């Protein structure tokens, strides 16, 4: 047997697996960001007149970007609270299935911490905010670059 040969019982390369996993996470984060960015861009086209008037009255580009991104953060926060509430309701509703199993003689009632994981919720919220920042940055930057006169005259 020559040294350096790889067999099926060899140690896996964790760095390669970690790299592949990180690329997958990046792709899974980037695709929805592109979709949300497109939706936001179409919403900004409907608000071209409003942005043009605000820019004509002295609103800076940075302020336009800040307001668009903060507006999207509010929507993200509302969606996150609604999703969290629905997730908790779902978890509590279906954790009742375990109580039915207990009445059948099986002791499987989980603690609420087993049904709702705070760490997972925090990671989900962080991913939502990162996704929002990625998806809102380009349309907000484009909206801030509008010429006020052309934006007011646009239909």
mmCIF file of C-alpha atoms in Angstrom:
data_model
loop_
_atom_site.group_PDB
_atom_site.id
_atom_site.type_symbol
_atom_site.label_atom_id
_atom_site.label_comp_id
_atom_site.label_asym_id
_atom_site.label_seq_id
_atom_site.Cartn_x
_atom_site.Cartn_y
_atom_site.Cartn_z
ATOM 1 C CA UNK A 1 0.000 0.000 0.000
ATOM 2 C CA UNK A 2 1.477 3.300 -1.063
ATOM 3 C CA UNK A 3 1.399 6.122 1.423
ATOM 4 C CA UNK A 4 -0.968 8.983 0.660
ATOM 5 C CA UNK A 5 -3.733 6.819 -0.804
ATOM 6 C CA UNK A 6 -7.226 7.775 0.261
ATOM 7 C CA UNK A 7 -9.702 5.143 1.384
ATOM 8 C CA UNK A 8 -13.342 5.385 2.329
ATOM 9 C CA UNK A 9 -12.532 5.321 6.025
ATOM 10 C CA UNK A 10 -10.190 8.326 5.832
ATOM 11 C CA UNK A 11 -10.833 11.521 7.711
ATOM 12 C CA UNK A 12 -13.013 14.007 5.849
ATOM 13 C CA UNK A 13 -11.640 17.380 4.885
ATOM 14 C CA UNK A 14 -13.578 19.748 7.059
ATOM 15 C CA UNK A 15 -12.163 22.848 5.420
ATOM 16 C CA UNK A 16 -13.513 21.721 2.028
ATOM 17 C CA UNK A 17 -16.912 20.893 3.525
ATOM 18 C CA UNK A 18 -16.992 24.211 5.352
ATOM 19 C CA UNK A 19 -16.111 26.083 2.158
ATOM 20 C CA UNK A 20 -18.872 24.319 0.239
ATOM 21 C CA UNK A 21 -21.351 25.035 3.028
ATOM 22 C CA UNK A 22 -20.397 28.733 3.087
ATOM 23 C CA UNK A 23 -20.801 28.988 -0.701
ATOM 24 C CA UNK A 24 -24.218 27.347 -0.397
ATOM 25 C CA UNK A 25 -25.227 29.799 2.367
ATOM 26 C CA UNK A 26 -24.053 32.723 0.248
ATOM 27 C CA UNK A 27 -26.089 31.515 -2.728
ATOM 28 C CA UNK A 28 -29.148 30.909 -0.556
ATOM 29 C CA UNK A 29 -28.806 34.442 0.812
ATOM 30 C CA UNK A 30 -28.051 36.092 -2.522
ATOM 31 C CA UNK A 31 -30.958 34.685 -4.559
ATOM 32 C CA UNK A 32 -33.732 36.066 -2.330
ATOM 33 C CA UNK A 33 -31.808 39.341 -2.042
ATOM 34 C CA UNK A 34 -31.862 39.708 -5.834
ATOM 35 C CA UNK A 35 -35.586 38.953 -5.901
ATOM 36 C CA UNK A 36 -36.345 41.444 -3.120
ATOM 37 C CA UNK A 37 -34.127 44.024 -4.779
ATOM 38 C CA UNK A 38 -36.120 43.700 -7.997
ATOM 39 C CA UNK A 39 -39.393 44.121 -6.100
ATOM 40 C CA UNK A 40 -38.062 47.169 -4.279
ATOM 41 C CA UNK A 41 -36.749 48.640 -7.519
ATOM 42 C CA UNK A 42 -40.205 48.411 -9.103
ATOM 43 C CA UNK A 43 -41.682 50.057 -6.003
ATOM 44 C CA UNK A 44 -39.135 52.867 -6.283
ATOM 45 C CA UNK A 45 -40.131 53.480 -9.926
ATOM 46 C CA UNK A 46 -43.668 54.228 -8.691
ATOM 47 C CA UNK A 47 -42.251 56.740 -6.203
ATOM 48 C CA UNK A 48 -39.980 58.611 -8.618
ATOM 49 C CA UNK A 49 -42.050 61.822 -8.403
ATOM 50 C CA UNK A 50 -41.996 61.792 -4.613
ATOM 51 C CA UNK A 51 -38.236 61.280 -4.509
ATOM 52 C CA UNK A 52 -37.741 64.035 -7.110
ATOM 53 C CA UNK A 53 -39.779 66.525 -5.075
ATOM 54 C CA UNK A 54 -37.901 65.651 -1.907
ATOM 55 C CA UNK A 55 -34.560 66.036 -3.666
ATOM 56 C CA UNK A 56 -35.693 69.364 -5.173
ATOM 57 C CA UNK A 57 -36.515 70.675 -1.701
ATOM 58 C CA UNK A 58 -33.041 69.864 -0.407
ATOM 59 C CA UNK A 59 -33.119 66.255 0.771
ATOM 60 C CA UNK A 60 -29.610 64.829 0.467
ATOM 61 C CA UNK A 61 -28.767 61.579 -1.275
ATOM 62 C CA UNK A 62 -27.660 60.055 2.016
ATOM 63 C CA UNK A 63 -31.006 60.970 3.600
ATOM 64 C CA UNK A 64 -32.924 59.339 0.711
ATOM 65 C CA UNK A 65 -30.862 56.146 1.115
ATOM 66 C CA UNK A 66 -31.308 56.200 4.882
ATOM 67 C CA UNK A 67 -35.076 56.629 4.674
ATOM 68 C CA UNK A 68 -35.563 53.899 2.056
ATOM 69 C CA UNK A 69 -33.445 51.406 3.996
ATOM 70 C CA UNK A 70 -35.088 52.305 7.326
ATOM 71 C CA UNK A 71 -38.537 51.908 5.729
ATOM 72 C CA UNK A 72 -37.530 48.434 4.584
ATOM 73 C CA UNK A 73 -36.204 47.630 8.064
ATOM 74 C CA UNK A 74 -39.616 48.517 9.490
ATOM 75 C CA UNK A 75 -41.278 46.146 7.006
ATOM 76 C CA UNK A 76 -38.722 43.471 7.875
ATOM 77 C CA UNK A 77 -39.339 43.985 11.582
ATOM 78 C CA UNK A 78 -43.117 43.738 11.128
ATOM 79 C CA UNK A 79 -42.747 40.631 8.988
ATOM 80 C CA UNK A 80 -40.354 39.157 11.529
ATOM 81 C CA UNK A 81 -42.790 39.720 14.403
ATOM 82 C CA UNK A 82 -45.651 38.225 12.408
ATOM 83 C CA UNK A 83 -43.490 35.238 11.437
ATOM 84 C CA UNK A 84 -42.300 34.803 15.020
ATOM 85 C CA UNK A 85 -45.848 34.927 16.357
ATOM 86 C CA UNK A 86 -47.044 32.417 13.763
ATOM 87 C CA UNK A 87 -44.047 30.180 14.491
ATOM 88 C CA UNK A 88 -44.754 30.222 18.228
ATOM 89 C CA UNK A 89 -48.437 29.520 17.645
ATOM 90 C CA UNK A 90 -47.519 26.679 15.291
ATOM 91 C CA UNK A 91 -44.979 25.245 17.755
ATOM 92 C CA UNK A 92 -47.381 25.404 20.669
ATOM 93 C CA UNK A 93 -50.234 23.957 18.628
ATOM 94 C CA UNK A 94 -48.272 21.023 17.313
ATOM 95 C CA UNK A 95 -46.452 20.374 20.561
ATOM 96 C CA UNK A 96 -49.928 19.239 21.694
ATOM 97 C CA UNK A 97 -49.345 16.169 19.568
ATOM 98 C CA UNK A 98 -46.812 15.063 22.147
ATOM 99 C CA UNK A 99 -49.431 15.380 24.878
ATOM 100 C CA UNK A 100 -51.653 13.010 22.896
ATOM 101 C CA UNK A 101 -48.776 10.554 22.761
ATOM 102 C CA UNK A 102 -48.402 10.860 26.528
ATOM 103 C CA UNK A 103 -52.068 10.003 27.034
ATOM 104 C CA UNK A 104 -51.412 6.865 24.984
ATOM 105 C CA UNK A 105 -48.793 5.809 27.502
ATOM 106 C CA UNK A 106 -45.697 7.380 25.933
ATOM 107 C CA UNK A 107 -43.949 10.086 27.961
ATOM 108 C CA UNK A 108 -42.801 12.538 25.298
ATOM 109 C CA UNK A 109 -44.008 16.001 26.384
ATOM 110 C CA UNK A 110 -41.263 18.448 25.392
ATOM 111 C CA UNK A 111 -40.284 21.533 27.317
ATOM 112 C CA UNK A 112 -41.146 24.817 25.601
ATOM 113 C CA UNK A 113 -37.410 25.444 25.153
ATOM 114 C CA UNK A 114 -37.239 22.263 23.073
ATOM 115 C CA UNK A 115 -39.980 23.563 20.792
ATOM 116 C CA UNK A 116 -38.833 27.191 20.558
ATOM 117 C CA UNK A 117 -35.097 27.823 20.300
ATOM 118 C CA UNK A 118 -34.092 31.437 21.026
ATOM 119 C CA UNK A 119 -30.726 31.025 19.290
ATOM 120 C CA UNK A 120 -32.401 29.915 16.077
ATOM 121 C CA UNK A 121 -34.820 32.842 16.262
ATOM 122 C CA UNK A 122 -31.938 35.306 16.671
ATOM 123 C CA UNK A 123 -30.066 33.780 13.732
ATOM 124 C CA UNK A 124 -33.211 33.987 11.572
ATOM 125 C CA UNK A 125 -33.736 37.643 12.497
ATOM 126 C CA UNK A 126 -30.085 38.446 11.748
ATOM 127 C CA UNK A 127 -30.307 36.729 8.359
ATOM 128 C CA UNK A 128 -33.502 38.679 7.576
ATOM 129 C CA UNK A 129 -31.821 41.976 8.396
ATOM 130 C CA UNK A 130 -28.743 41.112 6.333
ATOM 131 C CA UNK A 131 -30.988 40.073 3.457
ATOM 132 C CA UNK A 132 -32.906 43.333 3.780
ATOM 133 C CA UNK A 133 -29.726 45.393 3.766
ATOM 134 C CA UNK A 134 -28.417 43.587 0.688
ATOM 135 C CA UNK A 135 -31.702 43.879 -1.192
ATOM 136 C CA UNK A 136 -32.430 47.523 -0.290
ATOM 137 C CA UNK A 137 -28.970 48.974 -0.904
ATOM 138 C CA UNK A 138 -28.935 49.000 -4.716
ATOM 139 C CA UNK A 139 -32.476 50.404 -5.283
ATOM 140 C CA UNK A 140 -31.922 52.993 -2.535
ATOM 141 C CA UNK A 141 -28.637 54.064 -4.113
ATOM 142 C CA UNK A 142 -30.285 54.267 -7.557
ATOM 143 C CA UNK A 143 -33.194 56.295 -6.159
ATOM 144 C CA UNK A 144 -30.782 58.713 -4.498
ATOM 145 C CA UNK A 145 -28.986 59.289 -7.815
ATOM 146 C CA UNK A 146 -32.126 60.553 -9.566
ATOM 147 C CA UNK A 147 -31.975 64.018 -11.093
ATOM 148 C CA UNK A 148 -34.773 65.967 -9.326
ATOM 149 C CA UNK A 149 -36.035 67.667 -12.477
ATOM 150 C CA UNK A 150 -36.172 64.437 -14.484
ATOM 151 C CA UNK A 151 -37.756 62.596 -11.562
ATOM 152 C CA UNK A 152 -40.532 65.178 -11.185
ATOM 153 C CA UNK A 153 -41.276 65.105 -14.936
ATOM 154 C CA UNK A 154 -41.184 61.281 -15.137
ATOM 155 C CA UNK A 155 -44.464 59.451 -15.548
#
